PDB file of C-alpha atoms in Angstrom:
ATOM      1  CA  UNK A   1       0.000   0.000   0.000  1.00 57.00           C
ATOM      2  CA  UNK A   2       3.018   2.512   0.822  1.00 54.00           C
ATOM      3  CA  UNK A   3       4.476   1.452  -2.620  1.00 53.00           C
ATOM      4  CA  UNK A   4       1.514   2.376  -4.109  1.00 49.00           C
ATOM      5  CA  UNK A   5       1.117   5.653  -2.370  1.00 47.00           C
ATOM      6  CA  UNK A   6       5.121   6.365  -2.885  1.00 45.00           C
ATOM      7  CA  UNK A   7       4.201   5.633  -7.036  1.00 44.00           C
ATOM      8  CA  UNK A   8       1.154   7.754  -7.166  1.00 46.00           C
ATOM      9  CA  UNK A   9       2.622  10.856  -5.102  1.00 50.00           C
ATOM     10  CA  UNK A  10       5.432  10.613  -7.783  1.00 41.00           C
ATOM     11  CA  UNK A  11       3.426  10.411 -10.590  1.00 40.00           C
ATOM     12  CA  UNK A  12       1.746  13.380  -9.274  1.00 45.00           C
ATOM     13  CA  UNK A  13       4.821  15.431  -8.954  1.00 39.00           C
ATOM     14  CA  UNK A  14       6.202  14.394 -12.327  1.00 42.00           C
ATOM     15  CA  UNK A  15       3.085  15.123 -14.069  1.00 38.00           C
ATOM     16  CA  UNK A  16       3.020  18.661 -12.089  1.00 37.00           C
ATOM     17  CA  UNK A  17       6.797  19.749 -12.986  1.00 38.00           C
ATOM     18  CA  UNK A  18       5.435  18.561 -16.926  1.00 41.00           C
ATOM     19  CA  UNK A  19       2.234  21.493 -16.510  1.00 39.00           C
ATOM     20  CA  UNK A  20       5.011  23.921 -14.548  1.00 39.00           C
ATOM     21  CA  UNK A  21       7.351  23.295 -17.434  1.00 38.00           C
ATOM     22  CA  UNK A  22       4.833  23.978 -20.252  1.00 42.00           C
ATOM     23  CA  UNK A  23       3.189  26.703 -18.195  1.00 42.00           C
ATOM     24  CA  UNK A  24       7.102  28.333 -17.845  1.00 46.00           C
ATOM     25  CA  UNK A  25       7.389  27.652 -21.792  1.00 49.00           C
ATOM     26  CA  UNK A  26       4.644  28.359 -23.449  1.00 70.00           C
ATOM     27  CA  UNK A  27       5.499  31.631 -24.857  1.00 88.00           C
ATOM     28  CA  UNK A  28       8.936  30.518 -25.772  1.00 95.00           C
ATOM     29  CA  UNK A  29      10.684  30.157 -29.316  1.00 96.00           C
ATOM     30  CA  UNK A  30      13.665  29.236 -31.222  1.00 96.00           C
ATOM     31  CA  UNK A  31      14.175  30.585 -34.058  1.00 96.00           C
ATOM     32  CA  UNK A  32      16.996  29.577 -36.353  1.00 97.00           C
ATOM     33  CA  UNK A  33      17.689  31.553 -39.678  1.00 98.00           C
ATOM     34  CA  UNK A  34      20.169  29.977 -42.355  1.00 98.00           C
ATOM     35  CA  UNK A  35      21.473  32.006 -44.971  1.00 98.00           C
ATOM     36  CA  UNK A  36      24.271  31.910 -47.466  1.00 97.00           C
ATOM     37  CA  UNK A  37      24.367  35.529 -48.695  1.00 96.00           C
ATOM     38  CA  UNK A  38      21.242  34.668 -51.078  1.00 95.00           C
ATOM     39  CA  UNK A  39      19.322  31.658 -49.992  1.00 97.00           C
ATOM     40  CA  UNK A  40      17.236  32.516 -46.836  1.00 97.00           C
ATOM     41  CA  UNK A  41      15.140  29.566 -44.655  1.00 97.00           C
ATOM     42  CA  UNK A  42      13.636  30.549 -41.441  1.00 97.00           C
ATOM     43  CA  UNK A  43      13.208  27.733 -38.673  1.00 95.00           C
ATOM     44  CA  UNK A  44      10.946  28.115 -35.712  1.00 94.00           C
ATOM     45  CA  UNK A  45       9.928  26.047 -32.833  1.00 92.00           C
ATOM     46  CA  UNK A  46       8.469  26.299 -29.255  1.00 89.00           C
ATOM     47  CA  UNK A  47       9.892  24.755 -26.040  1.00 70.00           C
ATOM     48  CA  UNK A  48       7.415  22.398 -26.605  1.00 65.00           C
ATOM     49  CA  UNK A  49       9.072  21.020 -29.776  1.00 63.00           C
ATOM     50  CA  UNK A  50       6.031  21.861 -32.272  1.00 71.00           C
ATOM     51  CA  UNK A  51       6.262  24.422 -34.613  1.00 75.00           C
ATOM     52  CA  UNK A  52       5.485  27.962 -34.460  1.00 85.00           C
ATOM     53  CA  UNK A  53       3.362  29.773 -37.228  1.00 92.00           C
ATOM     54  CA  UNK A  54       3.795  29.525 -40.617  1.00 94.00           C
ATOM     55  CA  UNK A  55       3.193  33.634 -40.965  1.00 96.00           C
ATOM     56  CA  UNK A  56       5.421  34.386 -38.501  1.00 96.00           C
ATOM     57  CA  UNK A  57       8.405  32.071 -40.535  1.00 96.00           C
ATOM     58  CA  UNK A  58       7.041  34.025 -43.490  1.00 97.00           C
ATOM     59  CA  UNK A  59       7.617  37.106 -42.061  1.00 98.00           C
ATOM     60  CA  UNK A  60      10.825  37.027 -40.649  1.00 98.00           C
ATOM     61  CA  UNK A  61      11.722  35.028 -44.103  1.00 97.00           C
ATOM     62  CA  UNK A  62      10.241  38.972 -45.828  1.00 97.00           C
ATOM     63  CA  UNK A  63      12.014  40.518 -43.254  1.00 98.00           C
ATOM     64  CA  UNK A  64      15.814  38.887 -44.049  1.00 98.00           C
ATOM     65  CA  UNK A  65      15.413  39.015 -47.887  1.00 96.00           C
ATOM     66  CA  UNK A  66      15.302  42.783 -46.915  1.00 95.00           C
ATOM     67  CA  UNK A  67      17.391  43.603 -44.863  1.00 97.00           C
ATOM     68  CA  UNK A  68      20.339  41.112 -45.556  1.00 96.00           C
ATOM     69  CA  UNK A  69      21.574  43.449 -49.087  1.00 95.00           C
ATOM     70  CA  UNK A  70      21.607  46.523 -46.629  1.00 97.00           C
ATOM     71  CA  UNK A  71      25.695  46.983 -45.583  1.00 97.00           C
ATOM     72  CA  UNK A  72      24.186  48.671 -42.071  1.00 96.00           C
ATOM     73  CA  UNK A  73      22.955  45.434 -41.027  1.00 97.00           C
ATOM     74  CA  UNK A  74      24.347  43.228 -38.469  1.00 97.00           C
ATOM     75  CA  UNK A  75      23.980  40.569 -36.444  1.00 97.00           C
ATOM     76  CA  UNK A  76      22.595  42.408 -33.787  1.00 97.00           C
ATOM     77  CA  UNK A  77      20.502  44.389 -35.019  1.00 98.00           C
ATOM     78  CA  UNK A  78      18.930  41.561 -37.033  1.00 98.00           C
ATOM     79  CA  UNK A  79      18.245  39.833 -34.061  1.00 98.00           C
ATOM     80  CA  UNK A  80      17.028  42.750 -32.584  1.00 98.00           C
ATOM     81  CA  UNK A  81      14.136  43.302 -35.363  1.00 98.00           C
ATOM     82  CA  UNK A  82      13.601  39.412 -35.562  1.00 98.00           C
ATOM     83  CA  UNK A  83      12.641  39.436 -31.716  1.00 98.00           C
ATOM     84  CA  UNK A  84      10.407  42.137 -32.500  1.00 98.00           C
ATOM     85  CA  UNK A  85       8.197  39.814 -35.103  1.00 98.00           C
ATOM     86  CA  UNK A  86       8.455  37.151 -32.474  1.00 97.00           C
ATOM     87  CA  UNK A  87       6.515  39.388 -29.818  1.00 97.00           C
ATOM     88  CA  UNK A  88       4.014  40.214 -32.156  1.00 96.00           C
ATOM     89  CA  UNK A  89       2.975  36.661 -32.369  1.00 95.00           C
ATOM     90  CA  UNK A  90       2.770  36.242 -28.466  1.00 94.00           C
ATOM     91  CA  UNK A  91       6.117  34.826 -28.118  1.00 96.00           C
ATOM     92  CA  UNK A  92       8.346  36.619 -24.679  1.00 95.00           C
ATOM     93  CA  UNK A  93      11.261  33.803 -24.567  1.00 96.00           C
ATOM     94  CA  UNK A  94      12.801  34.041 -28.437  1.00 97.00           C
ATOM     95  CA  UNK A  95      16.246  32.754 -29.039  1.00 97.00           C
ATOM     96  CA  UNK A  96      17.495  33.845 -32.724  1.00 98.00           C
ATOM     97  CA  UNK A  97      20.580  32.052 -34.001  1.00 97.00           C
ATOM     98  CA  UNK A  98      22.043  32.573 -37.323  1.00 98.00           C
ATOM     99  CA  UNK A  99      23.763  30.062 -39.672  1.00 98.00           C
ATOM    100  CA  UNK A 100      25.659  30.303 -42.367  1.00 98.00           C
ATOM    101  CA  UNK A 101      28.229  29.221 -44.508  1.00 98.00           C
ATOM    102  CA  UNK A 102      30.939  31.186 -42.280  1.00 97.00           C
ATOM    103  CA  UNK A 103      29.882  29.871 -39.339  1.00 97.00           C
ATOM    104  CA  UNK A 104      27.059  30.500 -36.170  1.00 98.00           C
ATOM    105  CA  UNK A 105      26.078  34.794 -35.964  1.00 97.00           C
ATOM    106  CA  UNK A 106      28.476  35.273 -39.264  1.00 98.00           C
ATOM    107  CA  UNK A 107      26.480  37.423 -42.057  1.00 98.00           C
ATOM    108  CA  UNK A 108      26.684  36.946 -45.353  1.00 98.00           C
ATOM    109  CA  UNK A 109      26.182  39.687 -48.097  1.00 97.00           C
ATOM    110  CA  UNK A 110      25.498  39.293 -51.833  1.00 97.00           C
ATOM    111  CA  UNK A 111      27.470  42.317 -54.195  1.00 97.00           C
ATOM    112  CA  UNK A 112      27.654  43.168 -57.178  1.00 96.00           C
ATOM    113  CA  UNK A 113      30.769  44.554 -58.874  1.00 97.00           C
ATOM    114  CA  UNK A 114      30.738  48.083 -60.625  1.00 93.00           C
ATOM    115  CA  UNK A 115      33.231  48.899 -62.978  1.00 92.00           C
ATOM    116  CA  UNK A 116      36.826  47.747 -63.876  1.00 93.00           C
ATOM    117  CA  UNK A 117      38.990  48.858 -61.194  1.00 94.00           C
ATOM    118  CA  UNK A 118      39.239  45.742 -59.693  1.00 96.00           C
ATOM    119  CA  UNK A 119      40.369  44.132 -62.993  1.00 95.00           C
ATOM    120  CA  UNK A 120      41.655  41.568 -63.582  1.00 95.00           C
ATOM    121  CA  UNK A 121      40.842  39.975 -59.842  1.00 97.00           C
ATOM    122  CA  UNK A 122      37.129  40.754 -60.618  1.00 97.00           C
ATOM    123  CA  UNK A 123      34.996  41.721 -63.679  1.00 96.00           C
ATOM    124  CA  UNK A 124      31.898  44.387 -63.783  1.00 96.00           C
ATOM    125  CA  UNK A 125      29.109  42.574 -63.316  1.00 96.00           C
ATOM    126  CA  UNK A 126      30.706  39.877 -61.337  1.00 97.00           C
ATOM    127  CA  UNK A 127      28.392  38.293 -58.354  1.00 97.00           C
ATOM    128  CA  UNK A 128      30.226  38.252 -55.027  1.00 98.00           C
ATOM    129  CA  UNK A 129      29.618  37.257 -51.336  1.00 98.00           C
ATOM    130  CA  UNK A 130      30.669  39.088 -48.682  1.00 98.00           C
ATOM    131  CA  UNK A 131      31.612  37.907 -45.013  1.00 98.00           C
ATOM    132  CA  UNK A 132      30.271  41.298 -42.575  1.00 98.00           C
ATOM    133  CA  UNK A 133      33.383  41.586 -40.718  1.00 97.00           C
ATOM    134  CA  UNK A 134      35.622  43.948 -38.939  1.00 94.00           C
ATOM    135  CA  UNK A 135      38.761  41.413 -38.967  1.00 95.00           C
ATOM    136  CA  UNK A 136      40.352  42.174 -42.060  1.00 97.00           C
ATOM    137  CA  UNK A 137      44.378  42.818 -43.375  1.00 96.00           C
ATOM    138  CA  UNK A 138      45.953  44.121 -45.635  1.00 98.00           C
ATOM    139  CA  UNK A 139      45.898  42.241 -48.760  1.00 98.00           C
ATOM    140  CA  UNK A 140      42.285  41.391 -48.244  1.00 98.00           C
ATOM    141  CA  UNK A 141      39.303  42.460 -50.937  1.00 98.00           C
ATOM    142  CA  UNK A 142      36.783  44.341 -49.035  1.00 98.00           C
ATOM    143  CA  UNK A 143      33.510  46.364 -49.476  1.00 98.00           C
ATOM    144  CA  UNK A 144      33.708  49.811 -48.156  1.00 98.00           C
ATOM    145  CA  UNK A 145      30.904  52.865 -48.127  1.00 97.00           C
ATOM    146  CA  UNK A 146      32.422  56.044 -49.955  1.00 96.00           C
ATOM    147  CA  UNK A 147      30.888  59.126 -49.172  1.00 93.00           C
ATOM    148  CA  UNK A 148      31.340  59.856 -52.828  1.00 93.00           C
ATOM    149  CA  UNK A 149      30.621  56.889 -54.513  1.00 94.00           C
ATOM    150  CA  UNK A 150      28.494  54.969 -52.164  1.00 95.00           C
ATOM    151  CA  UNK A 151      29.600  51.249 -51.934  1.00 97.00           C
ATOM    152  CA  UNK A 152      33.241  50.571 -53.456  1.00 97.00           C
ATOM    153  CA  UNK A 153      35.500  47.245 -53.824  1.00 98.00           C
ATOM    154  CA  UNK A 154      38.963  47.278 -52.786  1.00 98.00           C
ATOM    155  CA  UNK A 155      42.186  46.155 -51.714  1.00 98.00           C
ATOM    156  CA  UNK A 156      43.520  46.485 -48.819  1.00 98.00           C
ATOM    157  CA  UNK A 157      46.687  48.468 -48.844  1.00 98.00           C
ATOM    158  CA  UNK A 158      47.591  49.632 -45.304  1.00 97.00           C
ATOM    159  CA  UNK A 159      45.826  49.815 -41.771  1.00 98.00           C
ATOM    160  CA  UNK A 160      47.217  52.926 -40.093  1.00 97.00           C
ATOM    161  CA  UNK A 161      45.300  53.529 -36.386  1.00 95.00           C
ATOM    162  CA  UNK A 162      41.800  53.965 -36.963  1.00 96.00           C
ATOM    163  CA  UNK A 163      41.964  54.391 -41.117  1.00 97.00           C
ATOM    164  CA  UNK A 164      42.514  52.148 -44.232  1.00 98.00           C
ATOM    165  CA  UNK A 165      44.205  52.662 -46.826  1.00 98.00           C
ATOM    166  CA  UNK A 166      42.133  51.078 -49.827  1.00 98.00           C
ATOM    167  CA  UNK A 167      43.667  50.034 -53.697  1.00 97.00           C
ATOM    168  CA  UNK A 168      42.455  49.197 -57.148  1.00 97.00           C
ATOM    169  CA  UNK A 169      43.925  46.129 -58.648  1.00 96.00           C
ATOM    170  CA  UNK A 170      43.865  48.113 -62.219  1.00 95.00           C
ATOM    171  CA  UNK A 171      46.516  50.352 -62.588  1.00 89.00           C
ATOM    172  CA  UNK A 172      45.494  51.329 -65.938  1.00 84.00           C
ATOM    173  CA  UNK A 173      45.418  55.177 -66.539  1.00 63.00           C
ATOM    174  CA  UNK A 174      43.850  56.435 -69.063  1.00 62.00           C
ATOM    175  CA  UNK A 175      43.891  59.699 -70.727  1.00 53.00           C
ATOM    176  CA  UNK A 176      41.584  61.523 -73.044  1.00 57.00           C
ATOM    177  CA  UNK A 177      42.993  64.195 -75.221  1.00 60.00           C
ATOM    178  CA  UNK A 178      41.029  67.129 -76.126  1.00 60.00           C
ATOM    179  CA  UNK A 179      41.426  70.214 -78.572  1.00 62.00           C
ATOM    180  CA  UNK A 180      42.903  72.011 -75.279  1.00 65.00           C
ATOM    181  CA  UNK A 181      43.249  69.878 -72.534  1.00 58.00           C
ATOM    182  CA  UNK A 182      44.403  65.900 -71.320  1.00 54.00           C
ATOM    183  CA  UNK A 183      42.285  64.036 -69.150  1.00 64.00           C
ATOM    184  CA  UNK A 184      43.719  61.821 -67.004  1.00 52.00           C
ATOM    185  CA  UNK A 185      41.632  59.273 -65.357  1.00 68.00           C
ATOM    186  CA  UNK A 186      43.090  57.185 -62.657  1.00 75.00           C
ATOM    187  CA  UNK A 187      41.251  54.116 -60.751  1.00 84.00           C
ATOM    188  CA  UNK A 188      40.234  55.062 -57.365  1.00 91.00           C
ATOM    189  CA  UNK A 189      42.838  54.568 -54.217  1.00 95.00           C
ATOM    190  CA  UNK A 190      41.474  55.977 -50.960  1.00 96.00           C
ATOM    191  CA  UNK A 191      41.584  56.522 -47.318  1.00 97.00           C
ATOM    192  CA  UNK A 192      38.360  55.660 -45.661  1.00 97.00           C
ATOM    193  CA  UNK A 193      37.966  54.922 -41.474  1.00 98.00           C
ATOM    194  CA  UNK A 194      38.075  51.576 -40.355  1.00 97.00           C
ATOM    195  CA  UNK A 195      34.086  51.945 -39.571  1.00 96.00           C
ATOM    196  CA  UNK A 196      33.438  52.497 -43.186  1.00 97.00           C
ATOM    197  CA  UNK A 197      34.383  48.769 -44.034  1.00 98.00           C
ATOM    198  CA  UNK A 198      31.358  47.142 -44.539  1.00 98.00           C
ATOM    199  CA  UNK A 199      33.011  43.203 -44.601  1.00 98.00           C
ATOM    200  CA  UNK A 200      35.530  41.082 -46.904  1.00 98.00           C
ATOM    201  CA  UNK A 201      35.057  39.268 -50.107  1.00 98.00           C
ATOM    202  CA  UNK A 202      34.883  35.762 -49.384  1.00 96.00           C
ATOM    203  CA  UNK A 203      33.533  34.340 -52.694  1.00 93.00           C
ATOM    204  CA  UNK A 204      34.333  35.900 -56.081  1.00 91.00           C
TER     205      UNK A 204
END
């Protein structure tokens, strides 16, 4: 009769930490987004192992194909915004983990090259992927914002403090003669701050 009492009280408590456990859960999420710079797939589940709402996969899924061609975005921030959808959708426990071919929280970015003045590393038109990154060296191919030209893709020449020193592969000059004047045009070499680097070419 004890045994049977000692079975049943346990039974009791197990099935009580189960409720506590789902009650403790219920609003919880993961949320796992997988990228490779153009491919986006958006994985969601609860705590309880079933899967959260199709819309709110769809969403984030809108959300990413956004947001992961804009060279402000980060890993953070992405989060951030992706926690935000969560919420809407009752969720108050939301893990976001990104994946891709870099590696777990490493963001990808599709480019396209402009121009020739990479030439002949990389060809105008040419599709690249692009590792968001502040570890770079010289030597490395990296996208940078210009406050002239917008987005540009360099070398790296030098790292001096808190500035880089950025060069085009073509050293071609041309020039242009007029009736009264040469033009001489020259492929861009610049010094931008280190913050102006958006990431590195890692596929080209």
């Amino acid at each position: 009769m004890k045994k049977l009492a000692v079975a049943l009280i346990a039974v009791i408590l197990i099935a009580a930490a189960g409720i506590f456990y789902y009650a403790e859960n219920a609003d919880a999420v993961d949320i796992t987004i997988k990228t490779d710079g153009v491919n986006i797939t958006v994985e969601a589940r609860t705590m309880m192992f079933t899967s959260a709402p199709a819309a709110m996969e769809q969403e984030i899924g809108n959300y990413m194909a956004d947001v992961i061609n804009d060279p402000d975005s980060t890993v953070d921030s992405i989060k951030a915004d992706v926690k935000e959808i969560a919420k809407e959708y009752g969720y108050r426990k939301i893990d976001v983990r990104i994946e891709s071919q870099f590696g777990v929280d490493q963001l990808p970015m599709p480019a396209v090259v402009s121009g020739d003045s990479m030439y002949p590393t990389l060809r105008d038109g040419q599709e690249l992927i692009v590792l968001k990154t502040d570890d770079y060296r010289v030597g490395d191919i990296v996208i940078a914002k210009h406050p002239e030209y917008g987005l540009i893709v360099k070398r790296v020449g030098k790292i001096e403090g808190s500035r880089v020193y950025l060069m085009s592969d073509n050293k071609k000059v041309e020039r242009t003669y007029t009736a009264t004047s040469v033009i001489v045009r020259t492929p861009l070499n610049t010094w931008v701050p280190r913050s102006a680097i958006v990431g590195v070419v890692k596929k080209y």
